[in-house]
Amino acid sequence: MKITIAIDGYSSTGKSTVAKQLADWLEYIYVDTGAMYRAVTLYTMRKGWVSDGFFDKESLIRHLEDIQISFKRNTSSGKAEVCLNGENVENQIRTLEVSSYVSPIATVSEVRAKLVEQQQRMGEEKGIVMDGRDIGTVVFPNAELKIFMTASAEERANRRYHELRERGDDVSYKSVLSNVIERDRIDTTRKDSPLIKADDAIEIDNTETNVEDQFHTILQLAKDRIAGRI
Ligand code: DC
């Protein structure tokens, strides 16, 4: 039996790492929904509809039809990379500038409705691991396994800071920490589909857990669900 696995949680809690590990192990499809919101953000930035922390919501809503998001498998890493109107933008969507606009843009209900519909279509056949903020609450409220990941803001900023520095981005720890805190605030307080733990989600705090141990814990939960044990 194939199941649906929803992984939600705060930014930089390692959701995508564990989601990808699980999908590889189970031979399921993996979908990074944050990448979809980031691609919409990149589109908005390229159109010149952002400045000084604000964005032109009306123009974005009017042109939503022009935005096509898809995924293409990278044959060397095995990772599904996000494409914006056919162009692979996996690298361009990971900058701090995209990170600073993505949470406000993800509050727009019209954007959410478009992406949620596409996500639900991708999961129609089950056999999917999807990570995001509203997967267990809105996209797949009937998912057989729901995980909610947390970690301290400092530890998350530390991880993101090292990732960005390794890519060659000249960012300060302070700016990354304030971005993490600000995104938490926007993601948890927005009106439409705020980040909250679903009642039936299992919470995992990985401030001090290593990636390998965490993977084995979640894999065991998935195996139990697949076998119908819990
Ligand atoms: O997972 P991430 O950091 O790449 O996500 C980027 C932003 O997108 C995040 O700050 C909130 C938004 N997001 C969302 O609102 N709903 C999702 N399912 C996934 C991401």
PDB file of N, CA, C and O in Angstrom, residues 196-227:
ATOM      1  N   ILE A 196       0.658  25.769  11.292  1.00  0.00           N
ATOM      2  CA  ILE A 196       0.317  25.225  12.615  1.00  0.00           C
ATOM      3  C   ILE A 196       0.451  23.713  12.540  1.00  0.00           C
ATOM      4  O   ILE A 196       0.326  23.120  11.469  1.00  0.00           O
ATOM      5  N   LYS A 197       0.667  23.142  13.701  1.00  0.00           N
ATOM      6  CA  LYS A 197       0.804  21.686  13.744  1.00  0.00           C
ATOM      7  C   LYS A 197      -0.595  21.082  13.636  1.00  0.00           C
ATOM      8  O   LYS A 197      -1.504  21.478  14.365  1.00  0.00           O
ATOM      9  N   ALA A 198      -0.770  20.143  12.697  1.00  0.00           N
ATOM     10  CA  ALA A 198      -2.064  19.445  12.610  1.00  0.00           C
ATOM     11  C   ALA A 198      -2.233  18.614  13.894  1.00  0.00           C
ATOM     12  O   ALA A 198      -1.246  18.150  14.472  1.00  0.00           O
ATOM     13  N   ASP A 199      -3.477  18.433  14.327  1.00  0.00           N
ATOM     14  CA  ASP A 199      -3.732  17.702  15.582  1.00  0.00           C
ATOM     15  C   ASP A 199      -3.088  16.323  15.577  1.00  0.00           C
ATOM     16  O   ASP A 199      -2.621  15.838  16.600  1.00  0.00           O
ATOM     17  N   ASP A 200      -3.102  15.687  14.406  1.00  0.00           N
ATOM     18  CA  ASP A 200      -2.586  14.314  14.339  1.00  0.00           C
ATOM     19  C   ASP A 200      -1.148  14.237  13.814  1.00  0.00           C
ATOM     20  O   ASP A 200      -0.697  13.165  13.407  1.00  0.00           O
ATOM     21  N   ALA A 201      -0.430  15.368  13.847  1.00  0.00           N
ATOM     22  CA  ALA A 201       0.975  15.336  13.395  1.00  0.00           C
ATOM     23  C   ALA A 201       1.896  14.959  14.551  1.00  0.00           C
ATOM     24  O   ALA A 201       1.601  15.245  15.713  1.00  0.00           O
ATOM     25  N   ILE A 202       2.990  14.333  14.206  1.00  0.00           N
ATOM     26  CA  ILE A 202       3.994  13.967  15.215  1.00  0.00           C
ATOM     27  C   ILE A 202       5.081  15.040  15.201  1.00  0.00           C
ATOM     28  O   ILE A 202       5.673  15.324  14.157  1.00  0.00           O
ATOM     29  N   GLU A 203       5.316  15.658  16.358  1.00  0.00           N
ATOM     30  CA  GLU A 203       6.289  16.754  16.405  1.00  0.00           C
ATOM     31  C   GLU A 203       7.700  16.229  16.644  1.00  0.00           C
ATOM     32  O   GLU A 203       7.906  15.390  17.515  1.00  0.00           O
ATOM     33  N   ILE A 204       8.631  16.748  15.854  1.00  0.00           N
ATOM     34  CA  ILE A 204      10.030  16.345  16.013  1.00  0.00           C
ATOM     35  C   ILE A 204      10.892  17.597  16.128  1.00  0.00           C
ATOM     36  O   ILE A 204      10.912  18.425  15.226  1.00  0.00           O
ATOM     37  N   ASP A 205      11.549  17.759  17.281  1.00  0.00           N
ATOM     38  CA  ASP A 205      12.452  18.892  17.491  1.00  0.00           C
ATOM     39  C   ASP A 205      13.861  18.388  17.210  1.00  0.00           C
ATOM     40  O   ASP A 205      14.353  17.500  17.909  1.00  0.00           O
ATOM     41  N   ASN A 206      14.487  18.947  16.170  1.00  0.00           N
ATOM     42  CA  ASN A 206      15.809  18.414  15.814  1.00  0.00           C
ATOM     43  C   ASN A 206      16.950  19.373  16.107  1.00  0.00           C
ATOM     44  O   ASN A 206      17.999  19.302  15.471  1.00  0.00           O
ATOM     45  N   THR A 207      16.746  20.255  17.110  1.00  0.00           N
ATOM     46  CA  THR A 207      17.825  21.185  17.470  1.00  0.00           C
ATOM     47  C   THR A 207      19.100  20.394  17.753  1.00  0.00           C
ATOM     48  O   THR A 207      20.199  20.811  17.403  1.00  0.00           O
ATOM     49  N   GLU A 208      18.943  19.247  18.400  1.00  0.00           N
ATOM     50  CA  GLU A 208      20.146  18.493  18.782  1.00  0.00           C
ATOM     51  C   GLU A 208      20.222  17.088  18.183  1.00  0.00           C
ATOM     52  O   GLU A 208      21.066  16.301  18.593  1.00  0.00           O
ATOM     53  N   THR A 209      19.326  16.789  17.246  1.00  0.00           N
ATOM     54  CA  THR A 209      19.352  15.434  16.674  1.00  0.00           C
ATOM     55  C   THR A 209      20.149  15.435  15.385  1.00  0.00           C
ATOM     56  O   THR A 209      20.066  16.389  14.613  1.00  0.00           O
ATOM     57  N   ASN A 210      20.893  14.366  15.134  1.00  0.00           N
ATOM     58  CA  ASN A 210      21.588  14.358  13.846  1.00  0.00           C
ATOM     59  C   ASN A 210      20.669  13.814  12.741  1.00  0.00           C
ATOM     60  O   ASN A 210      19.678  13.139  13.006  1.00  0.00           O
ATOM     61  N   VAL A 211      21.028  14.158  11.516  1.00  0.00           N
ATOM     62  CA  VAL A 211      20.179  13.886  10.351  1.00  0.00           C
ATOM     63  C   VAL A 211      19.885  12.385  10.203  1.00  0.00           C
ATOM     64  O   VAL A 211      18.764  11.979   9.904  1.00  0.00           O
ATOM     65  N   GLU A 212      20.904  11.573  10.459  1.00  0.00           N
ATOM     66  CA  GLU A 212      20.764  10.126  10.279  1.00  0.00           C
ATOM     67  C   GLU A 212      19.748   9.538  11.274  1.00  0.00           C
ATOM     68  O   GLU A 212      18.859   8.772  10.895  1.00  0.00           O
ATOM     69  N   ASP A 213      19.877   9.923  12.570  1.00  0.00           N
ATOM     70  CA  ASP A 213      18.961   9.394  13.599  1.00  0.00           C
ATOM     71  C   ASP A 213      17.528   9.805  13.291  1.00  0.00           C
ATOM     72  O   ASP A 213      16.584   9.027  13.422  1.00  0.00           O
ATOM     73  N   GLN A 214      17.406  11.065  12.884  1.00  0.00           N
ATOM     74  CA  GLN A 214      16.077  11.584  12.591  1.00  0.00           C
ATOM     75  C   GLN A 214      15.440  10.823  11.423  1.00  0.00           C
ATOM     76  O   GLN A 214      14.266  10.452  11.472  1.00  0.00           O
ATOM     77  N   PHE A 215      16.245  10.534  10.405  1.00  0.00           N
ATOM     78  CA  PHE A 215      15.742   9.801   9.250  1.00  0.00           C
ATOM     79  C   PHE A 215      15.219   8.428   9.690  1.00  0.00           C
ATOM     80  O   PHE A 215      14.126   8.015   9.295  1.00  0.00           O
ATOM     81  N   HIS A 216      15.996   7.754  10.528  1.00  0.00           N
ATOM     82  CA  HIS A 216      15.568   6.406  10.935  1.00  0.00           C
ATOM     83  C   HIS A 216      14.288   6.431  11.772  1.00  0.00           C
ATOM     84  O   HIS A 216      13.433   5.554  11.631  1.00  0.00           O
ATOM     85  N   THR A 217      14.150   7.443  12.602  1.00  0.00           N
ATOM     86  CA  THR A 217      12.917   7.574  13.397  1.00  0.00           C
ATOM     87  C   THR A 217      11.705   7.741  12.470  1.00  0.00           C
ATOM     88  O   THR A 217      10.684   7.062  12.614  1.00  0.00           O
ATOM     89  N   ILE A 218      11.848   8.642  11.504  1.00  0.00           N
ATOM     90  CA  ILE A 218      10.705   8.938  10.626  1.00  0.00           C
ATOM     91  C   ILE A 218      10.443   7.770   9.671  1.00  0.00           C
ATOM     92  O   ILE A 218       9.290   7.429   9.393  1.00  0.00           O
ATOM     93  N   LEU A 219      11.522   7.134   9.210  1.00  0.00           N
ATOM     94  CA  LEU A 219      11.347   5.984   8.314  1.00  0.00           C
ATOM     95  C   LEU A 219      10.570   4.873   9.022  1.00  0.00           C
ATOM     96  O   LEU A 219       9.680   4.251   8.440  1.00  0.00           O
ATOM     97  N   GLN A 220      10.898   4.667  10.304  1.00  0.00           N
ATOM     98  CA  GLN A 220      10.179   3.622  11.056  1.00  0.00           C
ATOM     99  C   GLN A 220       8.686   3.963  11.149  1.00  0.00           C
ATOM    100  O   GLN A 220       7.826   3.095  10.991  1.00  0.00           O
ATOM    101  N   LEU A 221       8.401   5.246  11.389  1.00  0.00           N
ATOM    102  CA  LEU A 221       6.992   5.668  11.450  1.00  0.00           C
ATOM    103  C   LEU A 221       6.305   5.397  10.107  1.00  0.00           C
ATOM    104  O   LEU A 221       5.174   4.898  10.063  1.00  0.00           O
ATOM    105  N   ALA A 222       7.005   5.705   9.028  1.00  0.00           N
ATOM    106  CA  ALA A 222       6.425   5.489   7.692  1.00  0.00           C
ATOM    107  C   ALA A 222       6.186   3.998   7.455  1.00  0.00           C
ATOM    108  O   ALA A 222       5.120   3.609   6.962  1.00  0.00           O
ATOM    109  N   LYS A 223       7.166   3.180   7.822  1.00  0.00           N
ATOM    110  CA  LYS A 223       7.002   1.728   7.602  1.00  0.00           C
ATOM    111  C   LYS A 223       5.805   1.199   8.389  1.00  0.00           C
ATOM    112  O   LYS A 223       5.048   0.360   7.900  1.00  0.00           O
ATOM    113  N   ASP A 224       5.643   1.701   9.610  1.00  0.00           N
ATOM    114  CA  ASP A 224       4.508   1.264  10.436  1.00  0.00           C
ATOM    115  C   ASP A 224       3.186   1.658   9.786  1.00  0.00           C
ATOM    116  O   ASP A 224       2.233   0.886   9.749  1.00  0.00           O
ATOM    117  N   ARG A 225       3.146   2.868   9.248  1.00  0.00           N
ATOM    118  CA  ARG A 225       1.905   3.326   8.606  1.00  0.00           C
ATOM    119  C   ARG A 225       1.622   2.494   7.347  1.00  0.00           C
ATOM    120  O   ARG A 225       0.489   2.130   7.077  1.00  0.00           O
ATOM    121  N   ILE A 226       2.667   2.243   6.581  1.00  0.00           N
ATOM    122  CA  ILE A 226       2.491   1.490   5.329  1.00  0.00           C
ATOM    123  C   ILE A 226       1.981   0.087   5.638  1.00  0.00           C
ATOM    124  O   ILE A 226       1.114  -0.455   4.958  1.00  0.00           O
ATOM    125  N   ALA A 227       2.503  -0.495   6.730  1.00  0.00           N
ATOM    126  CA  ALA A 227       2.094  -1.851   7.093  1.00  0.00           C
ATOM    127  C   ALA A 227       0.732  -1.838   7.806  1.00  0.00           C
ATOM    128  O   ALA A 227       0.216  -2.882   8.178  1.00  0.00           O
TER     129      ALA A 227
END
